[in-house]
Amino acid sequence: MAKVTLEQWRMFHAVIEHGGFAQAAEALHKSQSTISYAVNKLQQQLDVQILEIKGRKAVLTDAGKVMLRRSESLLKDSEALEKAAASLSQGWEANIVLAYDAVFPSCVLIECLKQLPAECNTRIELVETVLSGTNEMLFSGEADLVITGMVPQGFLGEPLIHFPFLPVARFDHPLNQIEQTITNNMLKGHRQVVIRDSGSKRVDAGWLGAESRLTISNIGTAVEMVKEGLGFAWFPEADIRQELESGLLKVINLESKDTRHIQTHLIIPDKDFAGPATLAFAEAIRKQCKKSQGG
């Protein structure tokens, strides 16, 4: 029979996360004495010292570091169980969070939403992310569904859409006025428009050899900048198809013929606890992506 309660583990984690008993009490809306009593009781029940006070800060002992790491999965499993129970009791989940990489075509996503059952009254939050920001939401457990171009270790991804990235600039940009093929050295003399990684690690992707860069937070704004002649960039073909057809944007004639391809994947972090609305949304995404690729 377990002696320690989940609430004690939560308070212990809060003390570490927020840097002390007073801060944890404020974050959890409890009294400092309640937090202090619960964590001290935890140490007594485990019969091992997990915290020591240095100055005004609670610091983990070596044993505490082990307990913190091992209890993280316990709290995550508890939250997943509570979420599953709430989902089952309501029929449809109250909320779904989809984290999707900004490279995923918005036109396809719109069609996916249209395919959801009419009786589904679930609130859906769409979070557009870039590069490592997508997988950060996956690791943190914030997302019920994830569309990413990088499947991290420990997760299974279902292939969705495979599409090209094209190097483009406005039709009258200097790069499109040169008759010969463009080398990387020639690109370096022109401003590159890049998309900022929404994750905390700030991963760079794509050719970044240009000395001058214009960094934008989302693809839509970046496309507008390139349309105004403010630089060149690599974009998913689906996001600039209209501009290419109208001639406003042109593919840069690179010597290396550097066309990149991205394979997007769908990840359901925990299928065992996924509710009916989450599964219905996942199936709509699969079907629409297959349709868009001519499947």
PDB file of N, CA and C in Angstrom, residues 73-111:
ATOM      1  N   SER A  73       7.052  10.494 -14.147  1.00  0.00           N
ATOM      2  CA  SER A  73       6.173   9.610 -14.921  1.00  0.00           C
ATOM      3  C   SER A  73       4.906   9.289 -14.136  1.00  0.00           C
ATOM      4  N   LEU A  74       5.022   9.203 -12.817  1.00  0.00           N
ATOM      5  CA  LEU A  74       3.854   8.938 -11.973  1.00  0.00           C
ATOM      6  C   LEU A  74       2.813  10.043 -12.113  1.00  0.00           C
ATOM      7  N   LEU A  75       3.272  11.297 -12.072  1.00  0.00           N
ATOM      8  CA  LEU A  75       2.352  12.427 -12.195  1.00  0.00           C
ATOM      9  C   LEU A  75       1.761  12.518 -13.600  1.00  0.00           C
ATOM     10  N   LYS A  76       2.575  12.230 -14.617  1.00  0.00           N
ATOM     11  CA  LYS A  76       2.067  12.263 -15.988  1.00  0.00           C
ATOM     12  C   LYS A  76       1.003  11.200 -16.203  1.00  0.00           C
ATOM     13  N   ASP A  77       1.250  10.001 -15.666  1.00  0.00           N
ATOM     14  CA  ASP A  77       0.260   8.921 -15.795  1.00  0.00           C
ATOM     15  C   ASP A  77      -1.034   9.274 -15.070  1.00  0.00           C
ATOM     16  N   SER A  78      -0.893   9.927 -13.917  1.00  0.00           N
ATOM     17  CA  SER A  78      -2.071  10.341 -13.159  1.00  0.00           C
ATOM     18  C   SER A  78      -2.902  11.351 -13.936  1.00  0.00           C
ATOM     19  N   GLU A  79      -2.223  12.330 -14.539  1.00  0.00           N
ATOM     20  CA  GLU A  79      -2.932  13.339 -15.334  1.00  0.00           C
ATOM     21  C   GLU A  79      -3.607  12.709 -16.543  1.00  0.00           C
ATOM     22  N   ALA A  80      -2.934  11.722 -17.165  1.00  0.00           N
ATOM     23  CA  ALA A  80      -3.512  11.044 -18.327  1.00  0.00           C
ATOM     24  C   ALA A  80      -4.763  10.262 -17.933  1.00  0.00           C
ATOM     25  N   LEU A  81      -4.725   9.611 -16.761  1.00  0.00           N
ATOM     26  CA  LEU A  81      -5.891   8.868 -16.280  1.00  0.00           C
ATOM     27  C   LEU A  81      -7.071   9.797 -16.014  1.00  0.00           C
ATOM     28  N   GLU A  82      -6.793  10.936 -15.390  1.00  0.00           N
ATOM     29  CA  GLU A  82      -7.855  11.905 -15.106  1.00  0.00           C
ATOM     30  C   GLU A  82      -8.454  12.453 -16.407  1.00  0.00           C
ATOM     31  N   LYS A  83      -7.579  12.704 -17.371  1.00  0.00           N
ATOM     32  CA  LYS A  83      -8.042  13.217 -18.658  1.00  0.00           C
ATOM     33  C   LYS A  83      -8.898  12.182 -19.378  1.00  0.00           C
ATOM     34  N   ALA A  84      -8.471  10.901 -19.315  1.00  0.00           N
ATOM     35  CA  ALA A  84      -9.236   9.835 -19.955  1.00  0.00           C
ATOM     36  C   ALA A  84     -10.601   9.675 -19.304  1.00  0.00           C
ATOM     37  N   ALA A  85     -10.655   9.765 -17.966  1.00  0.00           N
ATOM     38  CA  ALA A  85     -11.925   9.640 -17.247  1.00  0.00           C
ATOM     39  C   ALA A  85     -12.878  10.764 -17.625  1.00  0.00           C
ATOM     40  N   ALA A  86     -12.328  11.985 -17.715  1.00  0.00           N
ATOM     41  CA  ALA A  86     -13.158  13.127 -18.100  1.00  0.00           C
ATOM     42  C   ALA A  86     -13.695  12.954 -19.513  1.00  0.00           C
ATOM     43  N   SER A  87     -12.844  12.425 -20.388  1.00  0.00           N
ATOM     44  CA  SER A  87     -13.250  12.211 -21.777  1.00  0.00           C
ATOM     45  C   SER A  87     -14.360  11.198 -21.874  1.00  0.00           C
ATOM     46  N   LEU A  88     -14.225  10.086 -21.133  1.00  0.00           N
ATOM     47  CA  LEU A  88     -15.240   9.034 -21.169  1.00  0.00           C
ATOM     48  C   LEU A  88     -16.557   9.493 -20.578  1.00  0.00           C
ATOM     49  N   SER A  89     -16.484  10.314 -19.545  1.00  0.00           N
ATOM     50  CA  SER A  89     -17.713  10.764 -18.891  1.00  0.00           C
ATOM     51  C   SER A  89     -18.489  11.758 -19.750  1.00  0.00           C
ATOM     52  N   GLN A  90     -17.789  12.473 -20.616  1.00  0.00           N
ATOM     53  CA  GLN A  90     -18.434  13.503 -21.425  1.00  0.00           C
ATOM     54  C   GLN A  90     -18.802  13.026 -22.825  1.00  0.00           C
ATOM     55  N   GLY A  91     -18.342  11.850 -23.221  1.00  0.00           N
ATOM     56  CA  GLY A  91     -18.570  11.408 -24.588  1.00  0.00           C
ATOM     57  C   GLY A  91     -17.510  12.032 -25.482  1.00  0.00           C
ATOM     58  N   TRP A  92     -17.740  13.255 -25.913  1.00  0.00           N
ATOM     59  CA  TRP A  92     -16.720  14.008 -26.633  1.00  0.00           C
ATOM     60  C   TRP A  92     -15.848  14.748 -25.627  1.00  0.00           C
ATOM     61  N   GLU A  93     -14.541  14.838 -25.920  1.00  0.00           N
ATOM     62  CA  GLU A  93     -13.662  15.605 -25.054  1.00  0.00           C
ATOM     63  C   GLU A  93     -14.065  17.077 -25.037  1.00  0.00           C
ATOM     64  N   ALA A  94     -13.775  17.725 -23.927  1.00  0.00           N
ATOM     65  CA  ALA A  94     -14.069  19.159 -23.836  1.00  0.00           C
ATOM     66  C   ALA A  94     -13.130  19.960 -24.733  1.00  0.00           C
ATOM     67  N   ASN A  95     -11.854  19.529 -24.823  1.00  0.00           N
ATOM     68  CA  ASN A  95     -10.848  20.287 -25.581  1.00  0.00           C
ATOM     69  C   ASN A  95      -9.903  19.351 -26.321  1.00  0.00           C
ATOM     70  N   ILE A  96      -9.414  19.817 -27.461  1.00  0.00           N
ATOM     71  CA  ILE A  96      -8.334  19.148 -28.189  1.00  0.00           C
ATOM     72  C   ILE A  96      -7.309  20.216 -28.557  1.00  0.00           C
ATOM     73  N   VAL A  97      -6.037  19.905 -28.371  1.00  0.00           N
ATOM     74  CA  VAL A  97      -4.964  20.797 -28.809  1.00  0.00           C
ATOM     75  C   VAL A  97      -4.182  20.100 -29.920  1.00  0.00           C
ATOM     76  N   LEU A  98      -4.143  20.723 -31.093  1.00  0.00           N
ATOM     77  CA  LEU A  98      -3.329  20.231 -32.208  1.00  0.00           C
ATOM     78  C   LEU A  98      -2.141  21.168 -32.387  1.00  0.00           C
ATOM     79  N   ALA A  99      -0.940  20.640 -32.211  1.00  0.00           N
ATOM     80  CA  ALA A  99       0.278  21.397 -32.504  1.00  0.00           C
ATOM     81  C   ALA A  99       0.735  20.983 -33.893  1.00  0.00           C
ATOM     82  N   TYR A 100       0.830  21.943 -34.799  1.00  0.00           N
ATOM     83  CA  TYR A 100       1.217  21.593 -36.167  1.00  0.00           C
ATOM     84  C   TYR A 100       2.329  22.513 -36.656  1.00  0.00           C
ATOM     85  N   ASP A 101       3.286  21.898 -37.335  1.00  0.00           N
ATOM     86  CA  ASP A 101       4.389  22.675 -37.892  1.00  0.00           C
ATOM     87  C   ASP A 101       3.860  23.603 -38.961  1.00  0.00           C
ATOM     88  N   ALA A 102       4.386  24.810 -38.983  1.00  0.00           N
ATOM     89  CA  ALA A 102       3.905  25.834 -39.909  1.00  0.00           C
ATOM     90  C   ALA A 102       4.052  25.442 -41.374  1.00  0.00           C
ATOM     91  N   VAL A 103       4.895  24.442 -41.664  1.00  0.00           N
ATOM     92  CA  VAL A 103       5.045  24.010 -43.059  1.00  0.00           C
ATOM     93  C   VAL A 103       3.819  23.240 -43.548  1.00  0.00           C
ATOM     94  N   PHE A 104       2.992  22.748 -42.622  1.00  0.00           N
ATOM     95  CA  PHE A 104       1.810  21.982 -43.030  1.00  0.00           C
ATOM     96  C   PHE A 104       0.815  22.921 -43.706  1.00  0.00           C
ATOM     97  N   PRO A 105       0.342  22.577 -44.911  1.00  0.00           N
ATOM     98  CA  PRO A 105      -0.523  23.498 -45.665  1.00  0.00           C
ATOM     99  C   PRO A 105      -1.813  23.847 -44.933  1.00  0.00           C
ATOM    100  N   SER A 106      -2.069  25.144 -44.744  1.00  0.00           N
ATOM    101  CA  SER A 106      -3.272  25.578 -44.037  1.00  0.00           C
ATOM    102  C   SER A 106      -4.539  25.190 -44.785  1.00  0.00           C
ATOM    103  N   CYS A 107      -4.470  25.125 -46.120  1.00  0.00           N
ATOM    104  CA  CYS A 107      -5.655  24.754 -46.895  1.00  0.00           C
ATOM    105  C   CYS A 107      -6.073  23.313 -46.594  1.00  0.00           C
ATOM    106  N   VAL A 108      -5.107  22.447 -46.370  1.00  0.00           N
ATOM    107  CA  VAL A 108      -5.407  21.057 -46.020  1.00  0.00           C
ATOM    108  C   VAL A 108      -5.989  20.985 -44.617  1.00  0.00           C
ATOM    109  N   LEU A 109      -5.427  21.774 -43.700  1.00  0.00           N
ATOM    110  CA  LEU A 109      -5.912  21.781 -42.319  1.00  0.00           C
ATOM    111  C   LEU A 109      -7.362  22.248 -42.248  1.00  0.00           C
ATOM    112  N   ILE A 110      -7.711  23.241 -43.034  1.00  0.00           N
ATOM    113  CA  ILE A 110      -9.090  23.744 -43.070  1.00  0.00           C
ATOM    114  C   ILE A 110     -10.052  22.642 -43.514  1.00  0.00           C
ATOM    115  N   GLU A 111      -9.662  21.901 -44.537  1.00  0.00           N
ATOM    116  CA  GLU A 111     -10.500  20.805 -45.023  1.00  0.00           C
ATOM    117  C   GLU A 111     -10.628  19.699 -43.980  1.00  0.00           C
TER     118      GLU A 111
END
